[in-house]
Structure formats: C-alpha cells, structure tokens
Amino acid sequence: MEARTHAGKWRCGKCDEDLVTKKVVLEYLGHSIAHELPACPKCGKVYISKELAEGRMCEAEQTLEDK
Amino acid sequence: VSAGLYQDASFRRAAGAVFRPGGLLLTQELAEACRLQPGERVLDLGCGVGATAAYLAERWVVTVCGLDRSPAFLAEARSGHPELDWVLGEAGNIPLPDGEFDTVFAECFLSGVDARAVLAEVRRVLRPGGRLALSDVYLRHPEAGALPFAPAVTCLRGAVGKEETMDLLRQSGFAVKLWEDRSDALKELMASVILSYGSAADFWKATLGEEEGDVDLESLSRRIAGARPGYYLLVAEAVPSEGATGFADHFGDAGPAHAAGAAGSASTPGPAGPAGSGSDTGPSGNAQPTGNGGSADHGCGA
C-alpha cells in the first residue's frame, strides 16, 4: 500500500483514511501470528514499516524457520 | 508462567488469555486423546487463571478442580468461575486424597517444578489406570546442555530431553500412551513474543528482571536457540500397583484416539472447537459441571 504521513499520522494512499491500529493475522510458512499493526479502516491494507520488516519480523520469521 | 510474567502487558498481548504454546487447541487434543467422559473427575495442576479448567468443565462436562500456588491467579480464576473448585497448594504436596481423580492435566508446568516429586503426587491422587495429560517444553538437542541460566519464570530452566522425560515417567509408575512433537506451537508463541517485545533478547531481558545482572543477552539467546526448545503433547496411564483392582484400558488395543486437526472426532463426546470460539456450543455446550460446590479450603470433593 502507499502510505503517507498527514499531520504526524499515516494515511492510506488509496482511500485517504487515517490508519488505525488493528489486530491482524500475519501468515508465514503455514503459521499464523496475530499482531497489532496500523491498517486502513476502509480497505484493510496493513502498513509494515521498513524497521519492522527488517527487525522484529525478520527475527520472528527465522524463529518459524527453526533457524 | 509466573504471576509476574502474566501481568506483563507485552506477554499478555503475545500469549492471549491462555499462557502457553498452542492454547486451548492443544488442551482439546489432550482431552480427545484421554477420551474424557462426562462426570469424570479432573485435576488441573498449575491452573493459573483457570482457562483450561473452565474449558474442560464447560465443554467436556467433567468435574474439575484447579490447583495453583498463586493466590493472585486463583482469585482471578474464582472470580471468573465461582462454580468450580479452586485449591491453593503446591503440586509437590497436593492437599487432596488418594485416588481422587480420573485424569490430571499439567500443561506447560512440569518443567518448572520438581518433576519427580510432582509425578509421585500425581500418581497418588490418580485412581489406578487414571490418565496424566501433559504438554510441556522439552529440549530437542539436549546434548547442547540444560538451560539452568534461562529466566526462572519461563519453562526453559527445567526443560529436559524426550528420553529423560520418558524415563522419569516410567520410573514414576506411568505407561506412556501418546507422545507427539508440537514444536510448531512453541515457535508460533515465540514469534508472537518477538513481535511484541522487539526481539528474543528483549524478551529474555524482561523475563530475567532482577536476575539479569551481568547476563549477556545475545549469548543467552544463542544458547537457548542451540538447545532447540520444542514442545510436546503426552498422555500416560497410571500403572496399577500389584494387587490393585484392574481398570478398563481407555486406549484399547490400537492406542489412543487422536484427531490430527483441532476438530473433535465423531467417536469422542467432546466439542468441535475450543471455548471462546464463537457460536459453537458442541454437543455438550449447554451442560453444567456437576459436583463442584466446594471451596478452596475444602479441596475437590467429587
């Protein structure tokens, strides 16, 4: 999704809605992990920051990979 | 888990209402494997805030007693389910009579206590032929060494390998009927913990608390990962001692019943889903537990 900041908040580039924190289910290698992330209340798309993807999500994936 | 870890907001976010890998889905699988029957007497060791006890009473119509050493956990359990029996006590010295129960559940518990002493007590409070339903952390690479340096509030400090667990059960008078590796459940909980805390090292730091001292968190994480912690389900039967009256073998000749998935099988009296799964009530969803009128001071009169 294209997200952009608006007055310090992230907005959905497609729907122009402020993102809200929602519990979402992340799926990886057949595993399902519930976690709270910013998401568009209209289209449901989730914003995953570079820091999150390269940090904790990467370590969580390695755990699921049994590395 | 300890009351301290349970009260940590990040852990509650990661673990949800049931503070162990697999949650109530693994409890359901254990109940199916044990072929629980309505009216049977069940003890839940280390019951925490009572999620397993409530689930078993409501969905399997068994008479449940929950035992825990934490007054804070029991207060929350009693508040949520005053109709069930809750007993304050140590699993190594269970304040209940001999032969009181048909089945004892101990989920993510045995590795955190003196397992030999607890199994002796479990054997005592089970009727001959009664069942022990276990799920717990174990070391898939025990040759890498035990983890006495792991945070005390986790189950890792007392975790041992599969063979050591099997030997201890045999020596304690149990015949193992089912053993399954369910390490995926532990990996999912750990992944959820990493997302909530930021990293495994941050989780160990939070759980070490005052123990932290000069611990190298990265080294701690590597050593824990090297032992390859896993998770298992196990059902064992209390072998009747010599001279005891024989009891029917609940497992038959073909071994225990076991459904590969989370749904209950047609041959078991249980539900199709765990408690709290929405509109599903299962075949026994409306039934009330029976005989649970006692207070924590009086034990679990069945």
mmCIF file of C-alpha atoms in Angstrom:
data_model
loop_
_atom_site.group_PDB
_atom_site.id
_atom_site.type_symbol
_atom_site.label_atom_id
_atom_site.label_comp_id
_atom_site.label_asym_id
_atom_site.label_seq_id
_atom_site.Cartn_x
_atom_site.Cartn_y
_atom_site.Cartn_z
ATOM 1 C CA MET A 1 0.000 0.000 0.000
ATOM 2 C CA GLU A 2 1.061 3.582 -0.454
ATOM 3 C CA ALA A 3 1.020 5.245 2.914
ATOM 4 C CA ARG A 4 1.864 8.851 3.569
ATOM 5 C CA THR A 5 2.025 10.990 6.628
ATOM 6 C CA HIS A 6 -0.626 13.552 7.420
ATOM 7 C CA ALA A 7 -0.197 15.733 10.489
ATOM 8 C CA GLY A 8 2.054 13.112 12.054
ATOM 9 C CA LYS A 9 -0.269 10.216 11.221
ATOM 10 C CA TRP A 10 -0.091 7.639 8.485
ATOM 11 C CA ARG A 11 -2.845 7.714 5.885
ATOM 12 C CA CYS A 12 -3.848 5.169 3.278
ATOM 13 C CA GLY A 13 -2.715 6.491 -0.121
ATOM 14 C CA LYS A 14 -5.608 4.782 -1.878
ATOM 15 C CA CYS A 15 -8.509 5.528 0.474
ATOM 16 C CA ASP A 16 -7.186 8.737 2.094
ATOM 17 C CA GLU A 17 -8.157 7.358 5.514
ATOM 18 C CA ASP A 18 -6.077 7.649 8.690
ATOM 19 C CA LEU A 19 -4.583 4.294 9.601
ATOM 20 C CA VAL A 20 -5.791 2.742 12.844
ATOM 21 C CA THR A 21 -4.139 0.088 14.997
ATOM 22 C CA LYS A 22 -5.808 -3.270 14.376
ATOM 23 C CA LYS A 23 -5.095 -6.844 15.304
ATOM 24 C CA VAL A 24 -4.061 -8.513 12.063
ATOM 25 C CA VAL A 25 -3.000 -12.074 11.298
ATOM 26 C CA LEU A 26 0.412 -12.486 9.690
ATOM 27 C CA GLU A 27 0.923 -15.723 7.788
ATOM 28 C CA TYR A 28 4.310 -17.282 7.122
ATOM 29 C CA LEU A 29 5.240 -20.858 6.193
ATOM 30 C CA GLY A 30 1.826 -22.083 7.269
ATOM 31 C CA HIS A 31 1.987 -20.342 10.633
ATOM 32 C CA SER A 32 -0.483 -17.659 11.671
ATOM 33 C CA ILE A 33 0.639 -14.971 14.097
ATOM 34 C CA ALA A 34 -1.736 -12.305 15.403
ATOM 35 C CA HIS A 35 -0.232 -8.859 15.970
ATOM 36 C CA GLU A 36 -1.407 -5.276 16.197
ATOM 37 C CA LEU A 37 -0.380 -3.104 13.243
ATOM 38 C CA PRO A 38 -1.554 0.111 11.577
ATOM 39 C CA ALA A 39 -4.172 -0.668 8.954
ATOM 40 C CA CYS A 40 -6.608 1.193 6.733
ATOM 41 C CA PRO A 41 -10.118 1.041 8.253
ATOM 42 C CA LYS A 42 -11.621 1.117 4.761
ATOM 43 C CA CYS A 43 -9.631 -1.254 2.547
ATOM 44 C CA GLY A 44 -7.950 -3.196 5.361
ATOM 45 C CA LYS A 45 -4.460 -2.981 3.941
ATOM 46 C CA VAL A 46 -1.713 -3.054 6.540
ATOM 47 C CA TYR A 47 1.301 -0.787 6.784
ATOM 48 C CA ILE A 48 4.564 -2.536 7.632
ATOM 49 C CA SER A 49 7.469 -0.182 8.164
ATOM 50 C CA LYS A 50 10.998 -0.921 6.942
ATOM 51 C CA GLU A 51 12.188 -1.039 10.549
ATOM 52 C CA LEU A 52 9.537 -3.609 11.444
ATOM 53 C CA ALA A 53 10.184 -5.744 8.343
ATOM 54 C CA GLU A 54 13.962 -5.784 8.768
ATOM 55 C CA GLY A 55 13.886 -6.037 12.546
ATOM 56 C CA ARG A 56 11.406 -7.980 14.589
ATOM 57 C CA MET A 57 9.572 -9.520 11.629
ATOM 58 C CA CYS A 58 12.830 -10.886 10.246
ATOM 59 C CA GLU A 59 13.722 -12.428 13.626
ATOM 60 C CA ALA A 60 10.221 -13.862 14.003
ATOM 61 C CA GLU A 61 10.491 -15.430 10.548
ATOM 62 C CA GLN A 62 13.816 -17.014 11.431
ATOM 63 C CA THR A 63 12.196 -18.479 14.559
ATOM 64 C CA LEU A 64 9.446 -20.008 12.458
ATOM 65 C CA GLU A 65 12.058 -21.319 10.035
ATOM 66 C CA ASP A 66 13.688 -23.079 13.017
ATOM 67 C CA LYS A 67 16.998 -21.331 12.354
ATOM 68 C CA VAL B 1 4.036 -18.920 33.774
ATOM 69 C CA SER B 2 4.526 -16.813 36.866
ATOM 70 C CA ALA B 3 2.162 -14.119 38.018
ATOM 71 C CA GLY B 4 4.815 -11.532 37.186
ATOM 72 C CA LEU B 5 5.130 -12.594 33.558
ATOM 73 C CA TYR B 6 1.365 -12.852 33.223
ATOM 74 C CA GLN B 7 0.976 -9.273 34.440
ATOM 75 C CA ASP B 8 3.380 -8.035 31.773
ATOM 76 C CA ALA B 9 1.328 -6.299 29.088
ATOM 77 C CA SER B 10 3.604 -7.380 26.231
ATOM 78 C CA PHE B 11 3.368 -11.027 27.239
ATOM 79 C CA ARG B 12 -0.407 -10.851 27.539
ATOM 80 C CA ARG B 13 -0.560 -9.370 24.057
ATOM 81 C CA ALA B 14 1.602 -12.190 22.715
ATOM 82 C CA ALA B 15 0.105 -15.130 24.594
ATOM 83 C CA GLY B 16 -3.532 -14.066 24.820
ATOM 84 C CA ALA B 17 -5.762 -15.477 27.547
ATOM 85 C CA VAL B 18 -4.014 -18.851 27.680
ATOM 86 C CA PHE B 19 -0.379 -18.519 28.673
ATOM 87 C CA ARG B 20 1.217 -21.439 26.923
ATOM 88 C CA PRO B 21 2.026 -22.665 23.411
ATOM 89 C CA GLY B 22 -0.952 -23.914 21.449
ATOM 90 C CA GLY B 23 -3.553 -22.500 23.814
ATOM 91 C CA LEU B 24 -6.807 -24.391 24.203
ATOM 92 C CA LEU B 25 -6.431 -26.196 20.880
ATOM 93 C CA LEU B 26 -3.762 -28.421 22.422
ATOM 94 C CA THR B 27 -5.933 -28.819 25.530
ATOM 95 C CA GLN B 28 -8.702 -30.071 23.271
ATOM 96 C CA GLU B 29 -6.353 -32.559 21.630
ATOM 97 C CA LEU B 30 -5.281 -33.849 25.028
ATOM 98 C CA ALA B 31 -8.919 -34.202 26.123
ATOM 99 C CA GLU B 32 -9.691 -36.166 22.962
ATOM 100 C CA ALA B 33 -6.656 -38.386 23.424
ATOM 101 C CA CYS B 34 -7.723 -39.078 27.016
ATOM 102 C CA ARG B 35 -11.302 -39.786 25.886
ATOM 103 C CA LEU B 36 -12.709 -37.795 28.755
ATOM 104 C CA GLN B 37 -16.167 -38.898 29.742
ATOM 105 C CA PRO B 38 -18.910 -36.717 31.270
ATOM 106 C CA GLY B 39 -18.815 -36.794 35.033
ATOM 107 C CA GLU B 40 -15.179 -37.816 35.317
ATOM 108 C CA ARG B 41 -13.039 -36.077 37.915
ATOM 109 C CA VAL B 42 -10.209 -33.955 36.539
ATOM 110 C CA LEU B 43 -7.441 -32.062 38.332
ATOM 111 C CA ASP B 44 -5.661 -29.203 36.537
ATOM 112 C CA LEU B 45 -2.218 -28.642 38.031
ATOM 113 C CA GLY B 46 -0.870 -25.116 37.746
ATOM 114 C CA CYS B 47 -4.316 -23.948 36.687
ATOM 115 C CA GLY B 48 -3.340 -20.271 36.516
ATOM 116 C CA VAL B 49 -6.388 -18.096 35.970
ATOM 117 C CA GLY B 50 -8.472 -21.161 35.118
ATOM 118 C CA ALA B 51 -8.791 -21.212 31.329
ATOM 119 C CA THR B 52 -8.207 -24.960 30.976
ATOM 120 C CA ALA B 53 -10.391 -25.881 33.962
ATOM 121 C CA ALA B 54 -13.279 -23.764 32.694
ATOM 122 C CA TYR B 55 -12.930 -25.177 29.191
ATOM 123 C CA LEU B 56 -12.928 -28.774 30.404
ATOM 124 C CA ALA B 57 -15.905 -28.244 32.712
ATOM 125 C CA GLU B 58 -17.995 -26.459 30.116
ATOM 126 C CA ARG B 59 -17.160 -28.467 27.020
ATOM 127 C CA TRP B 60 -16.426 -31.932 28.362
ATOM 128 C CA VAL B 61 -18.853 -31.873 31.313
ATOM 129 C CA VAL B 62 -16.254 -33.158 33.726
ATOM 130 C CA THR B 63 -15.923 -32.251 37.391
ATOM 131 C CA VAL B 64 -12.839 -30.065 37.544
ATOM 132 C CA CYS B 65 -10.593 -28.917 40.336
ATOM 133 C CA GLY B 66 -7.869 -26.356 39.647
ATOM 134 C CA LEU B 67 -4.757 -26.193 41.804
ATOM 135 C CA ASP B 68 -2.212 -23.370 41.812
ATOM 136 C CA ARG B 69 0.341 -21.899 44.196
ATOM 137 C CA SER B 70 -0.523 -18.314 43.246
ATOM 138 C CA PRO B 71 -3.290 -16.645 45.289
ATOM 139 C CA ALA B 72 -3.482 -13.917 42.622
ATOM 140 C CA PHE B 73 -4.136 -16.426 39.838
ATOM 141 C CA LEU B 74 -6.699 -18.308 41.936
ATOM 142 C CA ALA B 75 -8.529 -15.108 42.834
ATOM 143 C CA GLU B 76 -8.942 -14.349 39.133
ATOM 144 C CA ALA B 77 -9.978 -17.952 38.421
ATOM 145 C CA ARG B 78 -12.516 -17.951 41.244
ATOM 146 C CA SER B 79 -13.892 -14.605 40.140
ATOM 147 C CA GLY B 80 -14.476 -15.854 36.605
ATOM 148 C CA HIS B 81 -15.763 -19.298 37.538
ATOM 149 C CA PRO B 82 -17.049 -19.430 41.122
ATOM 150 C CA GLU B 83 -18.896 -22.674 40.346
ATOM 151 C CA LEU B 84 -15.625 -24.628 40.040
ATOM 152 C CA ASP B 85 -13.291 -25.841 42.777
ATOM 153 C CA TRP B 86 -10.027 -23.925 43.184
ATOM 154 C CA VAL B 87 -7.348 -25.102 45.573
ATOM 155 C CA LEU B 88 -4.315 -23.172 46.777
ATOM 156 C CA GLY B 89 -1.387 -25.520 47.122
ATOM 157 C CA GLU B 90 1.862 -26.985 45.875
ATOM 158 C CA ALA B 91 1.838 -29.674 43.208
ATOM 159 C CA GLY B 92 4.603 -31.445 45.099
ATOM 160 C CA ASN B 93 2.316 -31.767 48.112
ATOM 161 C CA ILE B 94 -1.223 -31.867 46.754
ATOM 162 C CA PRO B 95 -3.715 -31.285 49.593
ATOM 163 C CA LEU B 96 -6.204 -33.824 48.239
ATOM 164 C CA PRO B 97 -6.978 -37.502 48.970
ATOM 165 C CA ASP B 98 -5.526 -40.582 47.259
ATOM 166 C CA GLY B 99 -7.248 -41.887 44.137
ATOM 167 C CA GLU B 100 -9.456 -38.806 43.801
ATOM 168 C CA PHE B 101 -9.142 -38.209 40.059
ATOM 169 C CA ASP B 102 -9.627 -39.958 36.735
ATOM 170 C CA THR B 103 -7.345 -37.560 34.863
ATOM 171 C CA VAL B 104 -4.732 -34.974 35.789
ATOM 172 C CA PHE B 105 -3.819 -32.180 33.359
ATOM 173 C CA ALA B 106 -0.459 -30.411 33.640
ATOM 174 C CA GLU B 107 0.134 -28.051 30.745
ATOM 175 C CA CYS B 108 3.436 -26.193 30.407
ATOM 176 C CA PHE B 109 4.004 -26.952 34.064
ATOM 177 C CA LEU B 110 6.175 -29.974 34.816
ATOM 178 C CA SER B 111 9.412 -28.408 33.573
ATOM 179 C CA GLY B 112 9.014 -25.593 36.074
ATOM 180 C CA VAL B 113 8.775 -27.743 39.197
ATOM 181 C CA ASP B 114 10.423 -30.719 40.878
ATOM 182 C CA ALA B 115 9.078 -33.162 38.298
ATOM 183 C CA ARG B 116 9.863 -36.338 40.242
ATOM 184 C CA ALA B 117 8.080 -35.114 43.388
ATOM 185 C CA VAL B 118 5.100 -33.847 41.399
ATOM 186 C CA LEU B 119 4.729 -37.096 39.443
ATOM 187 C CA ALA B 120 4.707 -39.045 42.707
ATOM 188 C CA GLU B 121 1.873 -36.854 43.912
ATOM 189 C CA VAL B 122 0.013 -37.143 40.608
ATOM 190 C CA ARG B 123 0.326 -40.930 40.828
ATOM 191 C CA ARG B 124 -1.099 -40.787 44.357
ATOM 192 C CA VAL B 125 -4.180 -38.675 43.546
ATOM 193 C CA LEU B 126 -4.981 -40.616 40.350
ATOM 194 C CA ARG B 127 -7.038 -43.754 40.556
ATOM 195 C CA PRO B 128 -5.226 -46.824 39.219
ATOM 196 C CA GLY B 129 -5.431 -46.644 35.438
ATOM 197 C CA GLY B 130 -6.084 -42.915 35.575
ATOM 198 C CA ARG B 131 -4.529 -40.663 32.959
ATOM 199 C CA LEU B 132 -1.947 -37.939 33.001
ATOM 200 C CA ALA B 133 -2.290 -35.351 30.218
ATOM 201 C CA LEU B 134 0.900 -33.366 29.702
ATOM 202 C CA SER B 135 2.120 -30.677 27.389
ATOM 203 C CA ASP B 136 5.453 -29.036 28.015
ATOM 204 C CA VAL B 137 8.674 -27.587 26.730
ATOM 205 C CA TYR B 138 11.489 -30.040 26.013
ATOM 206 C CA LEU B 139 14.959 -29.838 24.523
ATOM 207 C CA ARG B 140 15.215 -31.256 21.022
ATOM 208 C CA HIS B 141 19.013 -31.075 21.306
ATOM 209 C CA PRO B 142 19.578 -31.965 24.975
ATOM 210 C CA GLU B 143 23.216 -32.762 24.203
ATOM 211 C CA ALA B 144 23.725 -28.995 23.895
ATOM 212 C CA GLY B 145 23.175 -28.812 27.640
ATOM 213 C CA ALA B 146 20.401 -27.887 30.025
ATOM 214 C CA LEU B 147 19.372 -24.272 30.449
ATOM 215 C CA PRO B 148 19.739 -23.504 34.165
ATOM 216 C CA PHE B 149 20.597 -19.925 33.254
ATOM 217 C CA ALA B 150 17.279 -19.335 31.454
ATOM 218 C CA PRO B 151 14.801 -16.989 33.113
ATOM 219 C CA ALA B 152 13.118 -18.742 36.029
ATOM 220 C CA VAL B 153 9.672 -17.557 35.005
ATOM 221 C CA THR B 154 9.816 -19.443 31.719
ATOM 222 C CA CYS B 155 9.613 -23.233 31.462
ATOM 223 C CA LEU B 156 13.063 -23.478 29.876
ATOM 224 C CA ARG B 157 15.125 -23.688 33.051
ATOM 225 C CA GLY B 158 13.892 -27.191 33.911
ATOM 226 C CA ALA B 159 13.351 -28.462 30.372
ATOM 227 C CA VAL B 160 14.983 -31.820 29.547
ATOM 228 C CA GLY B 161 15.116 -34.113 26.526
ATOM 229 C CA LYS B 162 12.444 -36.549 25.413
ATOM 230 C CA GLU B 163 14.211 -39.657 26.673
ATOM 231 C CA GLU B 164 14.764 -38.196 30.120
ATOM 232 C CA THR B 165 11.071 -37.334 30.322
ATOM 233 C CA MET B 166 10.082 -40.847 29.236
ATOM 234 C CA ASP B 167 12.448 -42.447 31.760
ATOM 235 C CA LEU B 168 11.123 -40.312 34.587
ATOM 236 C CA LEU B 169 7.529 -41.192 33.751
ATOM 237 C CA ARG B 170 8.324 -44.914 33.680
ATOM 238 C CA GLN B 171 10.172 -44.680 36.993
ATOM 239 C CA SER B 172 7.195 -42.811 38.453
ATOM 240 C CA GLY B 173 4.728 -45.576 37.581
ATOM 241 C CA PHE B 174 3.283 -44.309 34.304
ATOM 242 C CA ALA B 175 2.905 -46.036 30.944
ATOM 243 C CA VAL B 176 3.188 -43.522 28.097
ATOM 244 C CA LYS B 177 0.363 -43.969 25.580
ATOM 245 C CA LEU B 178 0.912 -40.966 23.345
ATOM 246 C CA TRP B 179 3.811 -38.650 22.594
ATOM 247 C CA GLU B 180 3.675 -36.008 19.869
ATOM 248 C CA ASP B 181 6.077 -33.256 18.924
ATOM 249 C CA ARG B 182 4.194 -29.950 18.717
ATOM 250 C CA SER B 183 7.148 -27.620 18.480
ATOM 251 C CA ASP B 184 5.338 -25.514 15.894
ATOM 252 C CA ALA B 185 3.129 -24.214 18.710
ATOM 253 C CA LEU B 186 6.178 -23.034 20.661
ATOM 254 C CA LYS B 187 7.688 -21.426 17.580
ATOM 255 C CA GLU B 188 4.447 -19.524 16.933
ATOM 256 C CA LEU B 189 4.323 -18.270 20.525
ATOM 257 C CA MET B 190 7.981 -17.242 20.351
ATOM 258 C CA ALA B 191 7.402 -15.417 17.046
ATOM 259 C CA SER B 192 4.486 -13.594 18.634
ATOM 260 C CA VAL B 193 6.648 -12.719 21.645
ATOM 261 C CA ILE B 194 9.377 -11.343 19.352
ATOM 262 C CA LEU B 195 6.854 -9.136 17.562
ATOM 263 C CA SER B 196 5.529 -7.839 20.891
ATOM 264 C CA TYR B 197 8.846 -7.316 22.681
ATOM 265 C CA GLY B 198 11.023 -6.334 19.714
ATOM 266 C CA SER B 199 13.439 -9.286 19.857
ATOM 267 C CA ALA B 200 14.070 -12.540 21.687
ATOM 268 C CA ALA B 201 16.838 -10.812 23.663
ATOM 269 C CA ASP B 202 14.386 -8.134 24.808
ATOM 270 C CA PHE B 203 12.009 -10.867 25.973
ATOM 271 C CA TRP B 204 14.756 -12.615 27.955
ATOM 272 C CA LYS B 205 15.725 -9.276 29.462
ATOM 273 C CA ALA B 206 12.126 -8.619 30.535
ATOM 274 C CA THR B 207 11.724 -12.113 31.993
ATOM 275 C CA LEU B 208 15.074 -12.101 33.784
ATOM 276 C CA GLY B 209 14.121 -8.987 35.738
ATOM 277 C CA GLU B 210 16.287 -8.672 38.826
ATOM 278 C CA GLU B 211 18.180 -11.829 37.878
ATOM 279 C CA GLU B 212 19.671 -10.094 34.849
ATOM 280 C CA GLY B 213 22.876 -8.885 36.469
ATOM 281 C CA ASP B 214 25.770 -9.366 34.063
ATOM 282 C CA VAL B 215 23.976 -11.780 31.752
ATOM 283 C CA ASP B 216 24.960 -11.393 28.107
ATOM 284 C CA LEU B 217 21.528 -11.411 26.477
ATOM 285 C CA GLU B 218 22.795 -12.237 22.994
ATOM 286 C CA SER B 219 24.776 -15.173 24.378
ATOM 287 C CA LEU B 220 21.732 -16.283 26.363
ATOM 288 C CA SER B 221 19.589 -16.207 23.227
ATOM 289 C CA ARG B 222 22.179 -18.224 21.283
ATOM 290 C CA ARG B 223 22.478 -20.889 23.990
ATOM 291 C CA ILE B 224 18.712 -21.256 24.272
ATOM 292 C CA ALA B 225 18.414 -21.485 20.488
ATOM 293 C CA GLY B 226 21.217 -24.091 20.440
ATOM 294 C CA ALA B 227 19.260 -26.444 22.693
ATOM 295 C CA ARG B 228 16.386 -26.211 20.190
ATOM 296 C CA PRO B 229 13.491 -25.892 22.634
ATOM 297 C CA GLY B 230 10.454 -27.799 21.430
ATOM 298 C CA TYR B 231 7.008 -28.655 22.740
ATOM 299 C CA TYR B 232 5.251 -31.978 23.193
ATOM 300 C CA LEU B 233 1.880 -33.499 23.986
ATOM 301 C CA LEU B 234 1.852 -36.636 26.084
ATOM 302 C CA VAL B 235 -0.749 -38.933 27.608
ATOM 303 C CA ALA B 236 0.292 -41.546 30.162
ATOM 304 C CA GLU B 237 -1.615 -44.007 32.265
ATOM 305 C CA ALA B 238 -1.005 -44.677 35.951
ATOM 306 C CA VAL B 239 0.088 -48.296 36.054
ATOM 307 C CA PRO B 240 -1.939 -50.093 38.728
ATOM 308 C CA SER B 241 0.258 -51.296 41.529
ATOM 309 C CA GLU B 242 0.341 -55.012 42.318
ATOM 310 C CA GLY B 243 -2.847 -56.212 43.940
ATOM 311 C CA ALA B 244 -4.896 -53.267 42.719
ATOM 312 C CA THR B 245 -8.231 -53.891 41.067
ATOM 313 C CA GLY B 246 -7.990 -53.866 37.285
ATOM 314 C CA PHE B 247 -9.447 -50.988 35.310
ATOM 315 C CA ALA B 248 -10.512 -50.827 31.711
ATOM 316 C CA ASP B 249 -7.868 -49.677 29.277
ATOM 317 C CA HIS B 250 -9.210 -46.412 27.907
ATOM 318 C CA PHE B 251 -6.909 -46.620 24.954
ATOM 319 C CA GLY B 252 -7.902 -50.023 23.575
ATOM 320 C CA ASP B 253 -5.556 -52.132 21.507
ATOM 321 C CA ALA B 254 -4.851 -49.577 18.844
ATOM 322 C CA GLY B 255 -3.513 -46.872 21.093
ATOM 323 C CA PRO B 256 -5.118 -43.575 21.965
ATOM 324 C CA ALA B 257 -7.709 -41.870 19.861
ATOM 325 C CA HIS B 258 -6.255 -38.826 18.269
ATOM 326 C CA ALA B 259 -7.607 -36.336 15.817
ATOM 327 C CA ALA B 260 -4.964 -34.889 13.549
ATOM 328 C CA GLY B 261 -6.601 -31.497 13.462
ATOM 329 C CA ALA B 262 -8.263 -29.298 16.010
ATOM 330 C CA ALA B 263 -11.770 -30.591 15.391
ATOM 331 C CA GLY B 264 -13.176 -33.319 17.590
ATOM 332 C CA SER B 265 -13.661 -36.773 16.116
ATOM 333 C CA ALA B 266 -17.044 -38.372 15.815
ATOM 334 C CA SER B 267 -16.227 -41.054 18.352
ATOM 335 C CA THR B 268 -15.466 -38.687 21.172
ATOM 336 C CA PRO B 269 -18.016 -36.868 23.288
ATOM 337 C CA GLY B 270 -16.208 -33.593 23.030
ATOM 338 C CA PRO B 271 -16.730 -30.375 21.200
ATOM 339 C CA ALA B 272 -15.840 -29.160 17.740
ATOM 340 C CA GLY B 273 -13.935 -26.147 18.914
ATOM 341 C CA PRO B 274 -12.271 -24.629 21.941
ATOM 342 C CA ALA B 275 -14.028 -22.403 24.415
ATOM 343 C CA GLY B 276 -14.491 -18.879 23.260
ATOM 344 C CA SER B 277 -14.664 -19.805 19.598
ATOM 345 C CA GLY B 278 -17.931 -18.028 19.000
ATOM 346 C CA SER B 279 -21.268 -19.650 18.392
ATOM 347 C CA ASP B 280 -20.134 -23.249 18.596
ATOM 348 C CA THR B 281 -21.535 -24.929 21.635
ATOM 349 C CA GLY B 282 -20.750 -28.531 20.755
ATOM 350 C CA PRO B 283 -22.819 -31.478 21.850
ATOM 351 C CA SER B 284 -22.253 -30.669 25.485
ATOM 352 C CA GLY B 285 -22.142 -26.919 25.244
ATOM 353 C CA ASN B 286 -25.121 -26.223 27.467
ATOM 354 C CA ALA B 287 -24.361 -28.682 30.198
ATOM 355 C CA GLN B 288 -23.177 -27.509 33.568
ATOM 356 C CA PRO B 289 -20.390 -29.071 35.528
ATOM 357 C CA THR B 290 -21.585 -31.183 38.383
ATOM 358 C CA GLY B 291 -20.475 -31.588 41.940
ATOM 359 C CA ASN B 292 -18.289 -28.525 42.085
ATOM 360 C CA GLY B 293 -19.677 -26.825 45.104
ATOM 361 C CA GLY B 294 -16.694 -26.869 47.384
ATOM 362 C CA SER B 295 -14.430 -24.018 48.293
ATOM 363 C CA ALA B 296 -10.673 -23.872 48.036
ATOM 364 C CA ASP B 297 -10.469 -24.620 51.740
ATOM 365 C CA HIS B 298 -12.187 -27.965 51.361
ATOM 366 C CA GLY B 299 -10.399 -29.436 48.375
ATOM 367 C CA CYS B 300 -12.188 -31.080 45.487
ATOM 368 C CA GLY B 301 -14.929 -33.268 46.845
ATOM 369 C CA ALA B 302 -16.184 -35.387 43.981
#
